[in-house]
Amino acid sequence: FCLLLVQILLGQKYNHSVDWWSFGVLLYEMLIGQSPFHGQDEEELFHSIRMDNPFYPRWLEKEAKDLLVKLFVREPEKRLGVRGDIRQHPLFREINWEELERKEIDPPFRPKVKSPYDCSNFDKEFLSEKPRLSFADRALINSMDQNMFRNFSFINPGMETFVCS
């Protein structure tokens, strides 16, 4: 739910600026190891997303904090990515974007994967959890223009086999 932005929670119109907010949430979780917004239940979490500013630990690099702050700007038109090229941010100063786009840069870490079903790179704690599917709000689905999903029929055959076996 933390990926959701205020505009989405309130049912307001939104644009690609929400993707930059979501990127900020993912980056925060990767850098800090926890969610930027908290709540005991859905209502508290939504309130936190609408009202709270994330906590930034002292050990977080100055450039990383600056990037996160600029991604969590609540006014969409002022958010980094909408206003200004994110690739120019000091946190990314050492990235050669042209080489990256041409796939000429090796990843800093390449996990060892023995097979498509190898789960050895995942913490055992998460492997023992039962999946919890969220149930869709039928009224919300019916209120959406279903034409937006026309011809959206891709199913990854490998995933279908994995899930069904």
PDB file of C-alpha atoms in Angstrom:
ATOM      1  CA  PHE A   1       0.000   0.000   0.000  1.00  0.00           C
ATOM      2  CA  CYS A   2       2.895   2.390   0.578  1.00  0.00           C
ATOM      3  CA  LEU A   3       3.343   2.620  -3.166  1.00  0.00           C
ATOM      4  CA  LEU A   4      -0.021   4.357  -3.325  1.00  0.00           C
ATOM      5  CA  LEU A   5       0.056   8.104  -3.405  1.00  0.00           C
ATOM      6  CA  VAL A   6      -2.385  10.582  -1.928  1.00  0.00           C
ATOM      7  CA  GLN A   7      -3.952  11.289  -5.350  1.00  0.00           C
ATOM      8  CA  ILE A   8      -4.748   7.593  -5.817  1.00  0.00           C
ATOM      9  CA  LEU A   9      -6.029   7.151  -2.246  1.00  0.00           C
ATOM     10  CA  LEU A  10      -8.379  10.106  -2.671  1.00  0.00           C
ATOM     11  CA  GLY A  11      -9.540   8.986  -6.117  1.00  0.00           C
ATOM     12  CA  GLN A  12      -8.104  12.101  -7.773  1.00  0.00           C
ATOM     13  CA  LYS A  13      -6.686  12.294 -11.267  1.00  0.00           C
ATOM     14  CA  TYR A  14      -2.994  11.534 -11.491  1.00  0.00           C
ATOM     15  CA  ASN A  15      -0.201  11.125 -14.019  1.00  0.00           C
ATOM     16  CA  HIS A  16       3.284   9.611 -14.226  1.00  0.00           C
ATOM     17  CA  SER A  17       4.305  11.537 -11.108  1.00  0.00           C
ATOM     18  CA  VAL A  18       2.894   8.654  -9.032  1.00  0.00           C
ATOM     19  CA  ASP A  19       5.552   6.384 -10.551  1.00  0.00           C
ATOM     20  CA  TRP A  20       8.274   8.616  -9.111  1.00  0.00           C
ATOM     21  CA  TRP A  21       6.592   8.424  -5.689  1.00  0.00           C
ATOM     22  CA  SER A  22       6.543   4.616  -5.994  1.00  0.00           C
ATOM     23  CA  PHE A  23      10.209   4.645  -6.995  1.00  0.00           C
ATOM     24  CA  GLY A  24      10.911   6.651  -3.841  1.00  0.00           C
ATOM     25  CA  VAL A  25       9.130   4.039  -1.711  1.00  0.00           C
ATOM     26  CA  LEU A  26      11.088   1.188  -3.297  1.00  0.00           C
ATOM     27  CA  LEU A  27      14.385   3.063  -2.993  1.00  0.00           C
ATOM     28  CA  TYR A  28      13.654   3.901   0.662  1.00  0.00           C
ATOM     29  CA  GLU A  29      12.941   0.241   1.412  1.00  0.00           C
ATOM     30  CA  MET A  30      16.135  -0.885  -0.336  1.00  0.00           C
ATOM     31  CA  LEU A  31      18.330   1.710   1.385  1.00  0.00           C
ATOM     32  CA  ILE A  32      16.803   1.692   4.867  1.00  0.00           C
ATOM     33  CA  GLY A  33      15.232  -1.753   5.088  1.00  0.00           C
ATOM     34  CA  GLN A  34      11.750  -0.723   6.138  1.00  0.00           C
ATOM     35  CA  SER A  35       8.713   1.037   4.800  1.00  0.00           C
ATOM     36  CA  PRO A  36       8.683   4.857   4.831  1.00  0.00           C
ATOM     37  CA  PHE A  37       5.077   4.900   6.096  1.00  0.00           C
ATOM     38  CA  HIS A  38       3.569   2.961   8.984  1.00  0.00           C
ATOM     39  CA  GLY A  39       0.238   1.991  10.457  1.00  0.00           C
ATOM     40  CA  GLN A  40      -1.356  -0.775  12.499  1.00  0.00           C
ATOM     41  CA  ASP A  41      -4.117  -1.140   9.932  1.00  0.00           C
ATOM     42  CA  GLU A  42      -5.048   0.094   6.480  1.00  0.00           C
ATOM     43  CA  GLU A  43      -6.631   3.307   7.785  1.00  0.00           C
ATOM     44  CA  GLU A  44      -3.561   4.260   9.843  1.00  0.00           C
ATOM     45  CA  LEU A  45      -1.268   3.429   6.927  1.00  0.00           C
ATOM     46  CA  PHE A  46      -3.298   5.598   4.540  1.00  0.00           C
ATOM     47  CA  HIS A  47      -3.200   8.421   7.105  1.00  0.00           C
ATOM     48  CA  SER A  48       0.580   8.043   7.352  1.00  0.00           C
ATOM     49  CA  ILE A  49       0.931   8.198   3.559  1.00  0.00           C
ATOM     50  CA  ARG A  50      -1.199  11.354   3.445  1.00  0.00           C
ATOM     51  CA  MET A  51       0.304  13.174   6.425  1.00  0.00           C
ATOM     52  CA  ASP A  52       3.657  11.833   7.638  1.00  0.00           C
ATOM     53  CA  ASN A  53       7.161  12.573   6.458  1.00  0.00           C
ATOM     54  CA  PRO A  54       9.471   9.551   6.342  1.00  0.00           C
ATOM     55  CA  PHE A  55      12.181   9.170   8.972  1.00  0.00           C
ATOM     56  CA  TYR A  56      15.723   9.407   7.616  1.00  0.00           C
ATOM     57  CA  PRO A  57      18.415   7.754   9.767  1.00  0.00           C
ATOM     58  CA  ARG A  58      21.568   9.764  10.460  1.00  0.00           C
ATOM     59  CA  TRP A  59      23.735   7.163   8.719  1.00  0.00           C
ATOM     60  CA  LEU A  60      21.945   7.657   5.388  1.00  0.00           C
ATOM     61  CA  GLU A  61      24.181   9.385   2.835  1.00  0.00           C
ATOM     62  CA  LYS A  62      23.339  13.043   2.235  1.00  0.00           C
ATOM     63  CA  GLU A  63      22.718  12.462  -1.505  1.00  0.00           C
ATOM     64  CA  ALA A  64      20.419   9.499  -0.831  1.00  0.00           C
ATOM     65  CA  LYS A  65      18.349  11.495   1.663  1.00  0.00           C
ATOM     66  CA  ASP A  66      18.149  14.423  -0.750  1.00  0.00           C
ATOM     67  CA  LEU A  67      16.904  12.151  -3.538  1.00  0.00           C
ATOM     68  CA  LEU A  68      14.259  10.549  -1.308  1.00  0.00           C
ATOM     69  CA  VAL A  69      13.047  13.930  -0.035  1.00  0.00           C
ATOM     70  CA  LYS A  70      12.647  15.119  -3.641  1.00  0.00           C
ATOM     71  CA  LEU A  71      10.755  11.947  -4.622  1.00  0.00           C
ATOM     72  CA  PHE A  72       8.382  12.271  -1.634  1.00  0.00           C
ATOM     73  CA  VAL A  73       7.232  15.803  -2.496  1.00  0.00           C
ATOM     74  CA  ARG A  74       3.446  15.698  -2.163  1.00  0.00           C
ATOM     75  CA  GLU A  75       2.770  18.272  -4.898  1.00  0.00           C
ATOM     76  CA  PRO A  76       3.091  16.113  -8.063  1.00  0.00           C
ATOM     77  CA  GLU A  77       4.245  18.940 -10.323  1.00  0.00           C
ATOM     78  CA  LYS A  78       7.198  19.662  -7.986  1.00  0.00           C
ATOM     79  CA  ARG A  79       8.346  16.027  -7.579  1.00  0.00           C
ATOM     80  CA  LEU A  80      11.736  15.026  -8.982  1.00  0.00           C
ATOM     81  CA  GLY A  81      11.234  13.085 -12.184  1.00  0.00           C
ATOM     82  CA  VAL A  82       8.400  15.397 -13.183  1.00  0.00           C
ATOM     83  CA  ARG A  83      10.423  18.513 -12.522  1.00  0.00           C
ATOM     84  CA  GLY A  84      14.034  17.848 -13.444  1.00  0.00           C
ATOM     85  CA  ASP A  85      15.865  14.838 -14.783  1.00  0.00           C
ATOM     86  CA  ILE A  86      16.419  12.286 -12.042  1.00  0.00           C
ATOM     87  CA  ARG A  87      19.523  11.046 -13.862  1.00  0.00           C
ATOM     88  CA  GLN A  88      21.213  14.361 -13.041  1.00  0.00           C
ATOM     89  CA  HIS A  89      20.844  13.828  -9.292  1.00  0.00           C
ATOM     90  CA  PRO A  90      24.200  13.695  -7.418  1.00  0.00           C
ATOM     91  CA  LEU A  91      23.443  10.173  -6.110  1.00  0.00           C
ATOM     92  CA  PHE A  92      23.751   8.921  -9.693  1.00  0.00           C
ATOM     93  CA  ARG A  93      26.799  11.007 -10.672  1.00  0.00           C
ATOM     94  CA  GLU A  94      28.987   7.956 -11.354  1.00  0.00           C
ATOM     95  CA  ILE A  95      26.477   6.213 -13.625  1.00  0.00           C
ATOM     96  CA  ASN A  96      27.166   6.334 -17.344  1.00  0.00           C
ATOM     97  CA  TRP A  97      23.563   6.286 -18.551  1.00  0.00           C
ATOM     98  CA  GLU A  98      24.448   5.675 -22.198  1.00  0.00           C
ATOM     99  CA  GLU A  99      26.493   2.571 -21.347  1.00  0.00           C
ATOM    100  CA  LEU A 100      23.750   1.411 -19.004  1.00  0.00           C
ATOM    101  CA  GLU A 101      21.102   1.764 -21.722  1.00  0.00           C
ATOM    102  CA  ARG A 102      23.312  -0.227 -24.120  1.00  0.00           C
ATOM    103  CA  LYS A 103      23.695  -2.905 -21.392  1.00  0.00           C
ATOM    104  CA  GLU A 104      27.464  -2.478 -21.357  1.00  0.00           C
ATOM    105  CA  ILE A 105      27.722  -2.245 -17.563  1.00  0.00           C
ATOM    106  CA  ASP A 106      27.935  -5.378 -15.436  1.00  0.00           C
ATOM    107  CA  PRO A 107      25.591  -5.433 -12.443  1.00  0.00           C
ATOM    108  CA  PRO A 108      27.333  -4.907  -9.083  1.00  0.00           C
ATOM    109  CA  PHE A 109      25.838  -8.187  -7.836  1.00  0.00           C
ATOM    110  CA  ARG A 110      24.658 -11.199  -9.784  1.00  0.00           C
ATOM    111  CA  PRO A 111      22.907 -13.817  -7.630  1.00  0.00           C
ATOM    112  CA  LYS A 112      23.633 -17.472  -8.267  1.00  0.00           C
ATOM    113  CA  VAL A 113      20.474 -19.193  -9.495  1.00  0.00           C
ATOM    114  CA  LYS A 114      20.545 -22.947 -10.001  1.00  0.00           C
ATOM    115  CA  SER A 115      17.124 -23.316 -11.642  1.00  0.00           C
ATOM    116  CA  PRO A 116      13.931 -21.344 -12.308  1.00  0.00           C
ATOM    117  CA  TYR A 117      12.588 -22.689  -8.990  1.00  0.00           C
ATOM    118  CA  ASP A 118      15.706 -21.971  -6.914  1.00  0.00           C
ATOM    119  CA  CYS A 119      14.675 -19.993  -3.827  1.00  0.00           C
ATOM    120  CA  SER A 120      18.056 -20.021  -2.065  1.00  0.00           C
ATOM    121  CA  ASN A 121      18.398 -16.231  -2.437  1.00  0.00           C
ATOM    122  CA  PHE A 122      15.255 -15.613  -0.383  1.00  0.00           C
ATOM    123  CA  ASP A 123      15.120 -15.536   3.400  1.00  0.00           C
ATOM    124  CA  LYS A 124      13.605 -18.752   4.780  1.00  0.00           C
ATOM    125  CA  GLU A 125      11.267 -16.654   6.938  1.00  0.00           C
ATOM    126  CA  PHE A 126       9.445 -15.487   3.818  1.00  0.00           C
ATOM    127  CA  LEU A 127       9.456 -18.895   2.163  1.00  0.00           C
ATOM    128  CA  SER A 128       7.449 -20.345   5.051  1.00  0.00           C
ATOM    129  CA  GLU A 129       4.748 -17.660   4.856  1.00  0.00           C
ATOM    130  CA  LYS A 130       1.470 -18.514   3.221  1.00  0.00           C
ATOM    131  CA  PRO A 131       0.558 -16.118   0.405  1.00  0.00           C
ATOM    132  CA  ARG A 132      -2.231 -13.706   1.272  1.00  0.00           C
ATOM    133  CA  LEU A 133      -4.231 -12.571  -1.680  1.00  0.00           C
ATOM    134  CA  SER A 134      -5.955  -9.226  -1.339  1.00  0.00           C
ATOM    135  CA  PHE A 135      -9.575  -9.262  -2.356  1.00  0.00           C
ATOM    136  CA  ALA A 136     -10.692  -6.763  -4.931  1.00  0.00           C
ATOM    137  CA  ASP A 137     -13.478  -4.360  -4.099  1.00  0.00           C
ATOM    138  CA  ARG A 138     -16.130  -5.352  -6.656  1.00  0.00           C
ATOM    139  CA  ALA A 139     -17.762  -1.878  -6.545  1.00  0.00           C
ATOM    140  CA  LEU A 140     -14.409  -0.234  -7.236  1.00  0.00           C
ATOM    141  CA  ILE A 141     -13.711  -2.569 -10.160  1.00  0.00           C
ATOM    142  CA  ASN A 142     -17.170  -1.940 -11.606  1.00  0.00           C
ATOM    143  CA  SER A 143     -16.624   1.822 -11.352  1.00  0.00           C
ATOM    144  CA  MET A 144     -13.491   1.602 -13.540  1.00  0.00           C
ATOM    145  CA  ASP A 145     -13.522   1.848 -17.294  1.00  0.00           C
ATOM    146  CA  GLN A 146     -12.847  -1.777 -18.252  1.00  0.00           C
ATOM    147  CA  ASN A 147     -11.979  -0.737 -21.820  1.00  0.00           C
ATOM    148  CA  MET A 148      -8.579   0.276 -20.449  1.00  0.00           C
ATOM    149  CA  PHE A 149      -7.840  -3.440 -20.002  1.00  0.00           C
ATOM    150  CA  ARG A 150      -8.987  -4.578 -23.442  1.00  0.00           C
ATOM    151  CA  ASN A 151      -6.484  -6.944 -25.100  1.00  0.00           C
ATOM    152  CA  PHE A 152      -4.554  -7.194 -21.855  1.00  0.00           C
ATOM    153  CA  SER A 153      -4.142 -10.929 -21.931  1.00  0.00           C
ATOM    154  CA  PHE A 154      -0.470 -11.720 -21.401  1.00  0.00           C
ATOM    155  CA  ILE A 155       0.211 -14.666 -19.137  1.00  0.00           C
ATOM    156  CA  ASN A 156       3.791 -15.702 -18.511  1.00  0.00           C
ATOM    157  CA  PRO A 157       3.725 -19.422 -19.401  1.00  0.00           C
ATOM    158  CA  GLY A 158       6.530 -20.202 -16.951  1.00  0.00           C
ATOM    159  CA  MET A 159       4.655 -18.535 -14.134  1.00  0.00           C
ATOM    160  CA  GLU A 160       1.452 -20.382 -14.983  1.00  0.00           C
ATOM    161  CA  THR A 161       3.312 -23.694 -14.683  1.00  0.00           C
ATOM    162  CA  PHE A 162       4.993 -22.584 -11.452  1.00  0.00           C
ATOM    163  CA  VAL A 163       1.751 -21.432  -9.804  1.00  0.00           C
ATOM    164  CA  CYS A 164      -0.335 -24.373 -10.962  1.00  0.00           C
ATOM    165  CA  SER A 165       2.111 -27.117 -10.005  1.00  0.00           C
TER     166      SER A 165
END
